[in-house]
Amino acid sequence: MISTILFFVMCASLQAQNLLSDGAQVSLLTCSPSDRAAYTLYGHTAVRVRDTAGVDYVFNYGIFDFSKPNFVYRFTRGETDYMLGVYRYEDFIIDYQMRGSEVYEQRLNLLPHEKNALCQALFLNAQPENRVYRYSFFYDNCSTRPAALIERVVDGRIEYGEYAAGPAFRDVINKCTRAQPWLTFGCDLVLGMPADRVMTRAESFFLPANVKEAFARAQIVGGDGASRPLVSSAGAVVEAVPDDEPARRNPFTPLLCSSLVFALAAGLTVAERRAGWYCRWFDVSLLTVAGLAGCLLYFLCFVSVHRGIWPNVSVVWLHPLHLAGAVCIAVKRFGRAAYYYHSVSFVALLALSAGWIFVPQHLNVAFVPLMATLLLRSGCGWKGFKGKIRNGLNEYMR
């Protein structure tokens, strides 16, 4: 409570004068990733302000509130509000010690008036009316905000040196999620062509580790041409703690599960051809799941405001019309409609399978068996319904 009161007194005072002493320290804190939750897989960035009289605060732009109304819907739609939180340094450090993450501190080589300008901006942003912002994973997050703020307060400009064309957004994300293949599968499904674009240097700052590496080499170049390092000293204030228990890997990876689905569909198709019968409920179940997944994908592509999702060629093989196909197959008198559904689906899947190599979007290998399953069942269904319609029959299932 005392520290909170001190903080707000300091906020009010900083609006009128420079409170930081010449010996104050302003640092960038970079926290290494952990497997604690999906949002901790990418690491974290925060700003530390330390001065006399017990002033030692951490400014954290990565705070969100699960308890807010409609949080899941707003998150899915891309309307997630994050906020700037302020913590005592000790409390912040304890949290990351418990995660086993490394906390790396880079002390910024700022002039006294630059430190005060940065602190004033942070304190102003921390006010209740200013602390909430609209989060964007690639373009406006806990890592990009501190970097942009520091660039704004220095006298002159920050030069980061030569920048070789870096990887694409998707490459970086998949590297972070490599230990969680289902998360990688989900990201590859919902992220479209924009995620396969090579990042600029500024865009690469969405990842905390990239900001840390760039700051380590950066120089502040003043108006007179004189330069000084952006970072005066650096080192780990908390060492990473390796997990003694080996991570338990789920043997049912996306590739294995999708391959099993294809194997089941292929075996069932062979059995149908030999026995002369049709297991319509397999297709009904398959298309229902595909249609529901397609509804979510179409919502993200066409309703949400997430950047990096559209255009996305996955909408060709995973779409809500699969639900209509499931209904047409389940209801026998809709045999003609089922024929048209299968014909359109088969042609679209065949074209996508042949043409994806020309599309500038990454293909997750686990997609292939699922697409092959839909292609196989649509091809057989198209042929079967066509034959029954040609013979003048009104129904196909028995």
mmCIF file of C-alpha atoms in Angstrom:
data_model
loop_
_atom_site.group_PDB
_atom_site.id
_atom_site.type_symbol
_atom_site.label_atom_id
_atom_site.label_comp_id
_atom_site.label_asym_id
_atom_site.label_seq_id
_atom_site.Cartn_x
_atom_site.Cartn_y
_atom_site.Cartn_z
ATOM 1 C CA MET A 1 0.000 0.000 0.000
ATOM 2 C CA ILE A 2 2.812 2.415 0.891
ATOM 3 C CA SER A 3 4.593 1.722 -2.379
ATOM 4 C CA THR A 4 1.344 2.310 -4.303
ATOM 5 C CA ILE A 5 0.793 5.672 -2.600
ATOM 6 C CA LEU A 6 4.421 6.626 -3.276
ATOM 7 C CA PHE A 7 3.993 5.732 -6.911
ATOM 8 C CA PHE A 8 0.957 7.962 -7.441
ATOM 9 C CA VAL A 9 2.573 10.828 -5.530
ATOM 10 C CA MET A 10 5.533 10.435 -7.848
ATOM 11 C CA CYS A 11 3.208 10.441 -10.876
ATOM 12 C CA ALA A 12 1.698 13.753 -9.837
ATOM 13 C CA SER A 13 5.082 15.284 -9.112
ATOM 14 C CA LEU A 14 6.609 14.225 -12.406
ATOM 15 C CA GLN A 15 3.992 16.146 -14.306
ATOM 16 C CA ALA A 16 5.503 19.340 -12.951
ATOM 17 C CA GLN A 17 9.210 18.648 -12.529
ATOM 18 C CA ASN A 18 12.037 16.216 -13.058
ATOM 19 C CA LEU A 19 12.198 13.925 -10.048
ATOM 20 C CA LEU A 20 14.841 11.461 -11.137
ATOM 21 C CA SER A 21 18.346 12.090 -9.966
ATOM 22 C CA ASP A 22 21.314 12.045 -12.321
ATOM 23 C CA GLY A 23 22.221 8.634 -10.942
ATOM 24 C CA ALA A 24 18.841 7.073 -11.729
ATOM 25 C CA GLN A 25 18.852 3.946 -13.859
ATOM 26 C CA VAL A 26 16.407 3.028 -16.587
ATOM 27 C CA SER A 27 16.630 -0.514 -17.927
ATOM 28 C CA LEU A 28 15.015 -2.808 -20.423
ATOM 29 C CA LEU A 29 14.081 -6.178 -18.918
ATOM 30 C CA THR A 30 13.758 -9.167 -21.231
ATOM 31 C CA CYS A 31 12.203 -12.324 -19.817
ATOM 32 C CA SER A 32 12.876 -15.616 -21.548
ATOM 33 C CA PRO A 33 10.003 -17.826 -22.728
ATOM 34 C CA SER A 34 8.483 -20.528 -20.559
ATOM 35 C CA ASP A 35 6.037 -23.370 -21.153
ATOM 36 C CA ARG A 36 3.738 -22.180 -18.377
ATOM 37 C CA ALA A 37 1.048 -20.949 -20.776
ATOM 38 C CA ALA A 38 0.604 -20.192 -24.462
ATOM 39 C CA TYR A 39 1.109 -16.451 -23.919
ATOM 40 C CA THR A 40 4.462 -17.037 -22.151
ATOM 41 C CA LEU A 41 6.016 -18.942 -25.063
ATOM 42 C CA TYR A 42 7.248 -15.756 -26.710
ATOM 43 C CA GLY A 43 8.979 -14.106 -23.768
ATOM 44 C CA HIS A 44 8.285 -10.675 -22.356
ATOM 45 C CA THR A 45 9.653 -7.124 -22.237
ATOM 46 C CA ALA A 46 9.300 -4.513 -19.519
ATOM 47 C CA VAL A 47 10.965 -1.271 -18.409
ATOM 48 C CA ARG A 48 12.577 -0.800 -15.008
ATOM 49 C CA VAL A 49 12.993 2.596 -13.328
ATOM 50 C CA ARG A 50 15.300 2.709 -10.326
ATOM 51 C CA ASP A 51 16.317 5.727 -8.238
ATOM 52 C CA THR A 52 16.949 6.830 -4.683
ATOM 53 C CA ALA A 53 14.379 6.798 -1.878
ATOM 54 C CA GLY A 54 13.147 3.305 -2.665
ATOM 55 C CA VAL A 55 11.988 4.033 -6.198
ATOM 56 C CA ASP A 56 12.207 0.738 -8.110
ATOM 57 C CA TYR A 57 9.281 0.069 -10.431
ATOM 58 C CA VAL A 58 8.678 -2.117 -13.459
ATOM 59 C CA PHE A 59 6.348 -0.920 -16.228
ATOM 60 C CA ASN A 60 4.658 -3.849 -17.931
ATOM 61 C CA TYR A 61 2.551 -3.394 -21.083
ATOM 62 C CA GLY A 62 1.484 -7.039 -21.113
ATOM 63 C CA ILE A 63 -1.431 -7.051 -18.660
ATOM 64 C CA PHE A 64 -4.874 -8.341 -19.608
ATOM 65 C CA ASP A 65 -7.949 -9.321 -17.616
ATOM 66 C CA PHE A 66 -9.607 -12.710 -18.225
ATOM 67 C CA SER A 67 -12.569 -11.694 -16.093
ATOM 68 C CA LYS A 68 -13.735 -8.905 -18.382
ATOM 69 C CA PRO A 69 -17.140 -9.500 -20.037
ATOM 70 C CA ASN A 70 -17.000 -11.386 -23.342
ATOM 71 C CA PHE A 71 -13.230 -11.760 -23.092
ATOM 72 C CA VAL A 72 -13.057 -14.887 -25.278
ATOM 73 C CA TYR A 73 -15.284 -13.396 -27.982
ATOM 74 C CA ARG A 74 -13.384 -10.099 -27.998
ATOM 75 C CA PHE A 75 -10.050 -11.931 -28.078
ATOM 76 C CA THR A 76 -11.218 -14.056 -31.017
ATOM 77 C CA ARG A 77 -12.484 -10.994 -32.838
ATOM 78 C CA GLY A 78 -9.193 -9.146 -32.270
ATOM 79 C CA GLU A 79 -10.573 -6.554 -29.865
ATOM 80 C CA THR A 80 -8.413 -7.483 -26.897
ATOM 81 C CA ASP A 81 -7.578 -4.602 -24.589
ATOM 82 C CA TYR A 82 -4.230 -4.800 -22.823
ATOM 83 C CA MET A 83 -3.007 -2.324 -20.255
ATOM 84 C CA LEU A 84 0.142 -0.921 -18.714
ATOM 85 C CA GLY A 85 0.673 -2.233 -15.211
ATOM 86 C CA VAL A 86 3.179 -0.964 -12.663
ATOM 87 C CA TYR A 87 4.844 -3.312 -10.161
ATOM 88 C CA ARG A 88 7.483 -3.198 -7.536
ATOM 89 C CA TYR A 89 10.640 -4.667 -8.987
ATOM 90 C CA GLU A 90 10.795 -7.406 -6.338
ATOM 91 C CA ASP A 91 7.255 -8.573 -7.106
ATOM 92 C CA PHE A 92 7.928 -8.681 -10.837
ATOM 93 C CA ILE A 93 11.123 -10.676 -10.369
ATOM 94 C CA ILE A 94 9.497 -13.206 -8.042
ATOM 95 C CA ASP A 95 6.852 -13.975 -10.661
ATOM 96 C CA TYR A 96 9.461 -14.862 -13.282
ATOM 97 C CA GLN A 97 11.604 -16.739 -10.801
ATOM 98 C CA MET A 98 8.617 -18.964 -10.139
ATOM 99 C CA ARG A 99 8.312 -19.593 -13.883
ATOM 100 C CA GLY A 100 11.976 -20.515 -14.127
ATOM 101 C CA SER A 101 12.581 -17.795 -16.730
ATOM 102 C CA GLU A 102 15.729 -15.769 -17.165
ATOM 103 C CA VAL A 103 15.380 -12.017 -16.641
ATOM 104 C CA TYR A 104 18.036 -10.103 -18.554
ATOM 105 C CA GLU A 105 18.613 -6.434 -17.757
ATOM 106 C CA GLN A 106 20.035 -3.904 -20.217
ATOM 107 C CA ARG A 107 20.803 -0.553 -18.559
ATOM 108 C CA LEU A 108 20.074 2.208 -21.023
ATOM 109 C CA ASN A 109 22.763 4.793 -21.628
ATOM 110 C CA LEU A 110 20.406 7.773 -21.505
ATOM 111 C CA LEU A 111 21.156 11.358 -20.542
ATOM 112 C CA PRO A 112 19.382 12.702 -17.428
ATOM 113 C CA HIS A 113 16.766 14.626 -19.404
ATOM 114 C CA GLU A 114 16.145 11.582 -21.618
ATOM 115 C CA LYS A 115 15.558 9.429 -18.532
ATOM 116 C CA ASN A 116 13.099 11.961 -17.181
ATOM 117 C CA ALA A 117 11.309 12.209 -20.530
ATOM 118 C CA LEU A 118 10.978 8.429 -20.654
ATOM 119 C CA CYS A 119 9.733 8.233 -17.069
ATOM 120 C CA GLN A 120 7.243 11.031 -17.587
ATOM 121 C CA ALA A 121 5.866 9.207 -20.625
ATOM 122 C CA LEU A 122 5.618 5.958 -18.660
ATOM 123 C CA PHE A 123 3.925 7.595 -15.690
ATOM 124 C CA LEU A 124 1.504 9.379 -18.005
ATOM 125 C CA ASN A 125 0.662 6.118 -19.779
ATOM 126 C CA ALA A 126 0.119 4.434 -16.416
ATOM 127 C CA GLN A 127 -2.738 6.759 -15.482
ATOM 128 C CA PRO A 128 -6.129 4.986 -15.379
ATOM 129 C CA GLU A 129 -7.450 6.952 -18.347
ATOM 130 C CA ASN A 130 -4.376 6.173 -20.482
ATOM 131 C CA ARG A 131 -3.182 2.714 -19.543
ATOM 132 C CA VAL A 132 -5.518 0.628 -21.763
ATOM 133 C CA TYR A 133 -4.602 0.047 -25.404
ATOM 134 C CA ARG A 134 -5.815 -2.145 -28.256
ATOM 135 C CA TYR A 135 -3.418 -5.096 -28.450
ATOM 136 C CA SER A 136 -2.097 -6.440 -31.745
ATOM 137 C CA PHE A 137 0.162 -9.497 -31.572
ATOM 138 C CA PHE A 138 2.414 -8.494 -34.475
ATOM 139 C CA TYR A 139 2.255 -4.717 -34.405
ATOM 140 C CA ASP A 140 1.395 -3.359 -30.953
ATOM 141 C CA ASN A 141 2.300 -5.403 -27.898
ATOM 142 C CA CYS A 142 4.349 -5.475 -24.704
ATOM 143 C CA SER A 143 7.578 -5.539 -26.720
ATOM 144 C CA THR A 144 6.926 -2.972 -29.451
ATOM 145 C CA ARG A 145 5.637 -0.298 -27.060
ATOM 146 C CA PRO A 146 8.758 0.076 -24.860
ATOM 147 C CA ALA A 147 11.001 0.066 -27.951
ATOM 148 C CA ALA A 148 8.940 2.781 -29.646
ATOM 149 C CA LEU A 149 8.872 4.867 -26.460
ATOM 150 C CA ILE A 150 12.644 4.699 -26.041
ATOM 151 C CA GLU A 151 13.188 5.647 -29.689
ATOM 152 C CA ARG A 152 10.928 8.668 -29.182
ATOM 153 C CA VAL A 153 12.662 10.171 -26.125
ATOM 154 C CA VAL A 154 16.318 10.012 -27.198
ATOM 155 C CA ASP A 155 18.016 13.112 -28.603
ATOM 156 C CA GLY A 156 18.773 12.168 -32.176
ATOM 157 C CA ARG A 157 18.079 8.711 -33.517
ATOM 158 C CA ILE A 158 18.860 5.106 -32.715
ATOM 159 C CA GLU A 159 20.883 3.232 -35.312
ATOM 160 C CA TYR A 160 20.751 -0.551 -35.128
ATOM 161 C CA GLY A 161 23.331 -1.276 -37.815
ATOM 162 C CA GLU A 162 22.874 -3.393 -40.895
ATOM 163 C CA TYR A 163 19.761 -5.493 -41.064
ATOM 164 C CA ALA A 164 19.810 -8.593 -43.181
ATOM 165 C CA ALA A 165 16.406 -9.699 -44.439
ATOM 166 C CA GLY A 166 15.057 -11.681 -41.529
ATOM 167 C CA PRO A 167 12.657 -14.608 -41.365
ATOM 168 C CA ALA A 168 8.919 -14.378 -41.877
ATOM 169 C CA PHE A 169 6.507 -13.867 -38.987
ATOM 170 C CA ARG A 170 5.396 -17.493 -39.225
ATOM 171 C CA ASP A 171 8.964 -18.801 -39.016
ATOM 172 C CA VAL A 172 9.523 -16.946 -35.749
ATOM 173 C CA ILE A 173 6.205 -18.057 -34.266
ATOM 174 C CA ASN A 174 6.734 -21.695 -35.210
ATOM 175 C CA LYS A 175 10.173 -21.614 -33.610
ATOM 176 C CA CYS A 176 8.631 -20.395 -30.360
ATOM 177 C CA THR A 177 5.864 -23.032 -30.428
ATOM 178 C CA ARG A 178 8.001 -25.947 -31.652
ATOM 179 C CA ALA A 179 7.522 -27.808 -28.355
ATOM 180 C CA GLN A 180 3.727 -27.573 -28.712
ATOM 181 C CA PRO A 181 2.827 -29.008 -32.136
ATOM 182 C CA TRP A 182 -0.917 -28.525 -31.663
ATOM 183 C CA LEU A 183 -0.388 -24.813 -31.077
ATOM 184 C CA THR A 184 1.814 -24.680 -34.183
ATOM 185 C CA PHE A 185 -0.936 -26.478 -36.112
ATOM 186 C CA GLY A 186 -3.531 -23.948 -34.948
ATOM 187 C CA CYS A 187 -1.325 -20.968 -35.778
ATOM 188 C CA ASP A 188 -0.567 -22.337 -39.244
ATOM 189 C CA LEU A 189 -4.279 -22.832 -39.831
ATOM 190 C CA VAL A 190 -5.482 -19.359 -38.869
ATOM 191 C CA LEU A 191 -2.524 -17.265 -40.047
ATOM 192 C CA GLY A 192 -2.691 -16.415 -43.713
ATOM 193 C CA MET A 193 -0.334 -15.073 -46.345
ATOM 194 C CA PRO A 194 0.662 -11.913 -44.413
ATOM 195 C CA ALA A 195 2.365 -14.136 -41.826
ATOM 196 C CA ASP A 196 4.683 -15.478 -44.547
ATOM 197 C CA ARG A 197 5.995 -12.039 -45.394
ATOM 198 C CA VAL A 198 9.577 -11.304 -44.366
ATOM 199 C CA MET A 199 9.640 -8.922 -41.408
ATOM 200 C CA THR A 200 11.211 -5.486 -41.422
ATOM 201 C CA ARG A 201 13.424 -4.601 -38.485
ATOM 202 C CA ALA A 202 10.686 -2.583 -36.804
ATOM 203 C CA GLU A 203 8.199 -5.430 -37.274
ATOM 204 C CA SER A 204 10.653 -7.927 -35.790
ATOM 205 C CA PHE A 205 10.376 -6.054 -32.483
ATOM 206 C CA PHE A 206 7.091 -7.865 -31.768
ATOM 207 C CA LEU A 207 9.331 -10.572 -30.276
ATOM 208 C CA PRO A 208 11.151 -9.570 -27.050
ATOM 209 C CA ALA A 209 14.333 -11.476 -27.919
ATOM 210 C CA ASN A 210 14.688 -9.430 -31.108
ATOM 211 C CA VAL A 211 14.458 -6.160 -29.186
ATOM 212 C CA LYS A 212 17.108 -7.398 -26.762
ATOM 213 C CA GLU A 213 19.502 -8.329 -29.569
ATOM 214 C CA ALA A 214 18.920 -5.085 -31.484
ATOM 215 C CA PHE A 215 19.449 -2.908 -28.387
ATOM 216 C CA ALA A 216 22.720 -4.688 -27.595
ATOM 217 C CA ARG A 217 24.219 -3.437 -30.893
ATOM 218 C CA ALA A 218 22.441 -0.085 -31.136
ATOM 219 C CA GLN A 219 23.992 3.377 -31.074
ATOM 220 C CA ILE A 220 22.341 6.699 -30.231
ATOM 221 C CA VAL A 221 23.424 9.233 -32.838
ATOM 222 C CA GLY A 222 22.888 12.857 -31.833
ATOM 223 C CA GLY A 223 22.218 15.860 -34.012
ATOM 224 C CA ASP A 224 25.935 16.731 -33.983
ATOM 225 C CA GLY A 225 26.859 13.287 -35.280
ATOM 226 C CA ALA A 226 28.288 12.081 -31.979
ATOM 227 C CA SER A 227 27.254 8.563 -30.992
ATOM 228 C CA ARG A 228 27.038 6.549 -27.813
ATOM 229 C CA PRO A 229 25.926 2.980 -27.119
ATOM 230 C CA LEU A 230 22.245 2.601 -26.305
ATOM 231 C CA VAL A 231 23.087 0.025 -23.608
ATOM 232 C CA SER A 232 25.733 0.879 -21.025
ATOM 233 C CA SER A 233 25.822 -2.504 -19.277
ATOM 234 C CA ALA A 234 23.881 -5.732 -19.322
ATOM 235 C CA GLY A 235 23.538 -9.016 -17.533
ATOM 236 C CA ALA A 236 21.111 -11.557 -16.142
ATOM 237 C CA VAL A 237 19.468 -10.552 -12.874
ATOM 238 C CA VAL A 238 17.637 -13.886 -12.695
ATOM 239 C CA GLU A 239 19.127 -17.040 -14.137
ATOM 240 C CA ALA A 240 16.933 -19.493 -15.980
ATOM 241 C CA VAL A 241 16.101 -22.597 -13.964
ATOM 242 C CA PRO A 242 15.986 -25.766 -16.067
ATOM 243 C CA ASP A 243 13.005 -27.994 -15.465
ATOM 244 C CA ASP A 244 14.179 -31.145 -13.687
ATOM 245 C CA GLU A 245 11.223 -33.118 -15.001
ATOM 246 C CA PRO A 246 11.446 -33.833 -18.717
ATOM 247 C CA ALA A 247 8.562 -32.400 -20.665
ATOM 248 C CA ARG A 248 5.856 -34.930 -21.374
ATOM 249 C CA ARG A 249 5.273 -34.921 -25.094
ATOM 250 C CA ASN A 250 1.837 -35.819 -26.340
ATOM 251 C CA PRO A 251 2.403 -38.737 -28.732
ATOM 252 C CA PHE A 252 -0.770 -37.833 -30.608
ATOM 253 C CA THR A 253 0.678 -35.087 -32.761
ATOM 254 C CA PRO A 254 -1.405 -33.317 -35.424
ATOM 255 C CA LEU A 255 0.362 -35.269 -38.166
ATOM 256 C CA LEU A 256 -0.295 -38.608 -36.478
ATOM 257 C CA CYS A 257 -3.955 -37.828 -35.792
ATOM 258 C CA SER A 258 -4.619 -36.522 -39.283
ATOM 259 C CA SER A 259 -2.864 -39.564 -40.763
ATOM 260 C CA LEU A 260 -5.068 -41.857 -38.666
ATOM 261 C CA VAL A 261 -8.162 -40.056 -39.944
ATOM 262 C CA PHE A 262 -7.010 -40.572 -43.528
ATOM 263 C CA ALA A 263 -6.166 -44.225 -42.890
ATOM 264 C CA LEU A 264 -9.645 -44.773 -41.436
ATOM 265 C CA ALA A 265 -11.275 -43.024 -44.411
ATOM 266 C CA ALA A 266 -9.197 -44.986 -46.918
ATOM 267 C CA GLY A 267 -9.944 -48.320 -45.222
ATOM 268 C CA LEU A 268 -13.627 -47.509 -45.014
ATOM 269 C CA THR A 269 -13.738 -46.530 -48.684
ATOM 270 C CA VAL A 270 -12.139 -49.807 -49.733
ATOM 271 C CA ALA A 271 -14.602 -51.759 -47.577
ATOM 272 C CA GLU A 272 -17.536 -49.845 -49.077
ATOM 273 C CA ARG A 273 -16.422 -50.596 -52.618
ATOM 274 C CA ARG A 274 -16.042 -54.277 -51.903
ATOM 275 C CA ALA A 275 -19.292 -54.686 -49.991
ATOM 276 C CA GLY A 276 -21.389 -52.294 -52.081
ATOM 277 C CA TRP A 277 -22.657 -50.185 -49.190
ATOM 278 C CA TYR A 278 -22.153 -46.629 -47.998
ATOM 279 C CA CYS A 279 -21.386 -45.476 -44.419
ATOM 280 C CA ARG A 280 -23.028 -42.081 -44.633
ATOM 281 C CA TRP A 281 -22.566 -41.292 -40.936
ATOM 282 C CA PHE A 282 -18.806 -41.240 -41.303
ATOM 283 C CA ASP A 283 -19.118 -38.492 -43.898
ATOM 284 C CA VAL A 284 -21.756 -36.700 -41.834
ATOM 285 C CA SER A 285 -19.449 -36.699 -38.802
ATOM 286 C CA LEU A 286 -16.386 -35.733 -40.858
ATOM 287 C CA LEU A 287 -18.125 -32.834 -42.588
ATOM 288 C CA THR A 288 -19.752 -31.606 -39.384
ATOM 289 C CA VAL A 289 -16.375 -31.282 -37.677
ATOM 290 C CA ALA A 290 -14.851 -29.694 -40.793
ATOM 291 C CA GLY A 291 -17.785 -27.301 -41.106
ATOM 292 C CA LEU A 292 -17.610 -26.164 -37.474
ATOM 293 C CA ALA A 293 -13.855 -25.596 -37.816
ATOM 294 C CA GLY A 294 -14.590 -23.737 -41.047
ATOM 295 C CA CYS A 295 -17.063 -21.470 -39.241
ATOM 296 C CA LEU A 296 -14.344 -20.458 -36.791
ATOM 297 C CA LEU A 297 -11.820 -19.930 -39.583
ATOM 298 C CA TYR A 298 -14.259 -17.835 -41.620
ATOM 299 C CA PHE A 299 -15.104 -15.772 -38.536
ATOM 300 C CA LEU A 300 -11.421 -15.028 -38.019
ATOM 301 C CA CYS A 301 -10.876 -14.210 -41.690
ATOM 302 C CA PHE A 302 -13.970 -12.153 -42.455
ATOM 303 C CA VAL A 303 -15.352 -10.857 -39.148
ATOM 304 C CA SER A 304 -12.387 -10.417 -36.822
ATOM 305 C CA VAL A 305 -9.972 -7.482 -37.101
ATOM 306 C CA HIS A 306 -6.855 -9.567 -36.522
ATOM 307 C CA ARG A 307 -4.038 -8.578 -38.839
ATOM 308 C CA GLY A 308 -2.079 -11.352 -40.502
ATOM 309 C CA ILE A 309 -5.038 -13.715 -41.029
ATOM 310 C CA TRP A 310 -6.460 -12.729 -44.417
ATOM 311 C CA PRO A 311 -5.969 -13.731 -47.219
ATOM 312 C CA ASN A 312 -5.795 -17.368 -46.185
ATOM 313 C CA VAL A 313 -6.012 -20.226 -48.703
ATOM 314 C CA SER A 314 -7.088 -22.657 -45.977
ATOM 315 C CA VAL A 315 -10.636 -21.325 -46.435
ATOM 316 C CA VAL A 316 -10.760 -23.356 -49.669
ATOM 317 C CA TRP A 317 -10.576 -26.721 -47.889
ATOM 318 C CA LEU A 318 -12.027 -25.779 -44.487
ATOM 319 C CA HIS A 319 -15.263 -23.830 -44.754
ATOM 320 C CA PRO A 320 -18.837 -23.639 -43.362
ATOM 321 C CA LEU A 321 -20.343 -25.218 -46.502
ATOM 322 C CA HIS A 322 -19.188 -28.585 -45.180
ATOM 323 C CA LEU A 323 -22.119 -28.283 -42.742
ATOM 324 C CA ALA A 324 -24.497 -28.013 -45.687
ATOM 325 C CA GLY A 325 -22.832 -31.069 -47.187
ATOM 326 C CA ALA A 326 -23.373 -32.984 -43.954
ATOM 327 C CA VAL A 327 -27.090 -32.133 -44.012
ATOM 328 C CA CYS A 328 -27.422 -33.129 -47.661
ATOM 329 C CA ILE A 329 -25.833 -36.512 -46.978
ATOM 330 C CA ALA A 330 -27.802 -37.122 -43.778
ATOM 331 C CA VAL A 331 -31.183 -36.438 -45.427
ATOM 332 C CA LYS A 332 -31.760 -39.002 -48.188
ATOM 333 C CA ARG A 333 -34.072 -36.910 -50.333
ATOM 334 C CA PHE A 334 -31.291 -34.326 -50.769
ATOM 335 C CA GLY A 335 -29.283 -36.702 -52.940
ATOM 336 C CA ARG A 336 -29.074 -34.308 -55.877
ATOM 337 C CA ALA A 337 -27.867 -31.498 -53.611
ATOM 338 C CA ALA A 338 -25.262 -33.878 -52.158
ATOM 339 C CA TYR A 339 -24.047 -34.589 -55.696
ATOM 340 C CA TYR A 340 -23.537 -30.878 -56.364
ATOM 341 C CA TYR A 341 -21.809 -30.405 -53.011
ATOM 342 C CA HIS A 342 -19.400 -33.267 -53.701
ATOM 343 C CA SER A 343 -18.661 -32.071 -57.221
ATOM 344 C CA VAL A 344 -17.783 -28.530 -56.099
ATOM 345 C CA SER A 345 -15.824 -29.761 -53.082
ATOM 346 C CA PHE A 346 -13.852 -32.283 -55.134
ATOM 347 C CA VAL A 347 -12.859 -29.770 -57.794
ATOM 348 C CA ALA A 348 -11.882 -27.139 -55.211
ATOM 349 C CA LEU A 349 -9.812 -29.599 -53.174
ATOM 350 C CA LEU A 350 -8.128 -31.000 -56.258
ATOM 351 C CA ALA A 351 -7.248 -27.518 -57.515
ATOM 352 C CA LEU A 352 -5.920 -26.482 -54.114
ATOM 353 C CA SER A 353 -3.838 -29.641 -53.738
ATOM 354 C CA ALA A 354 -2.249 -29.113 -57.139
ATOM 355 C CA GLY A 355 -1.817 -25.361 -56.822
ATOM 356 C CA TRP A 356 -0.698 -24.795 -53.237
ATOM 357 C CA ILE A 357 2.934 -24.978 -54.337
ATOM 358 C CA PHE A 358 2.356 -21.710 -56.210
ATOM 359 C CA VAL A 359 0.682 -19.977 -53.254
ATOM 360 C CA PRO A 360 2.915 -17.849 -50.986
ATOM 361 C CA GLN A 361 1.548 -19.457 -47.832
ATOM 362 C CA HIS A 362 3.127 -22.134 -45.655
ATOM 363 C CA LEU A 363 1.520 -25.576 -45.784
ATOM 364 C CA ASN A 364 1.579 -27.432 -42.487
ATOM 365 C CA VAL A 365 2.324 -31.071 -43.276
ATOM 366 C CA ALA A 366 -0.539 -32.170 -41.013
ATOM 367 C CA PHE A 367 -2.996 -30.469 -43.384
ATOM 368 C CA VAL A 368 -2.163 -32.915 -46.169
ATOM 369 C CA PRO A 369 -3.861 -36.057 -44.751
ATOM 370 C CA LEU A 370 -6.949 -34.030 -43.792
ATOM 371 C CA MET A 371 -7.228 -32.505 -47.247
ATOM 372 C CA ALA A 372 -6.656 -35.950 -48.772
ATOM 373 C CA THR A 373 -9.464 -37.363 -46.597
ATOM 374 C CA LEU A 374 -11.940 -34.728 -47.787
ATOM 375 C CA LEU A 375 -10.750 -35.172 -51.374
ATOM 376 C CA LEU A 376 -11.159 -38.953 -51.204
ATOM 377 C CA ARG A 377 -14.645 -38.880 -49.699
ATOM 378 C CA SER A 378 -15.836 -36.112 -52.021
ATOM 379 C CA GLY A 379 -14.475 -37.913 -55.064
ATOM 380 C CA CYS A 380 -16.162 -41.185 -54.129
ATOM 381 C CA GLY A 381 -19.352 -39.401 -53.122
ATOM 382 C CA TRP A 382 -19.436 -37.439 -56.373
ATOM 383 C CA LYS A 383 -19.064 -40.596 -58.426
ATOM 384 C CA GLY A 384 -21.589 -42.524 -56.343
ATOM 385 C CA PHE A 385 -24.276 -39.839 -56.338
ATOM 386 C CA LYS A 386 -23.737 -39.191 -60.033
ATOM 387 C CA GLY A 387 -24.300 -42.853 -60.830
ATOM 388 C CA LYS A 388 -27.479 -43.052 -58.789
ATOM 389 C CA ILE A 389 -28.870 -39.872 -60.299
ATOM 390 C CA ARG A 390 -28.076 -41.093 -63.789
ATOM 391 C CA ASN A 391 -30.027 -44.275 -63.086
ATOM 392 C CA GLY A 392 -33.031 -42.230 -62.057
ATOM 393 C CA LEU A 393 -32.855 -43.086 -58.341
ATOM 394 C CA ASN A 394 -33.896 -40.564 -55.729
ATOM 395 C CA GLU A 395 -31.779 -41.929 -52.938
ATOM 396 C CA TYR A 396 -28.334 -43.368 -52.527
ATOM 397 C CA MET A 397 -28.016 -44.500 -48.907
ATOM 398 C CA ARG A 398 -29.252 -47.742 -47.608
#
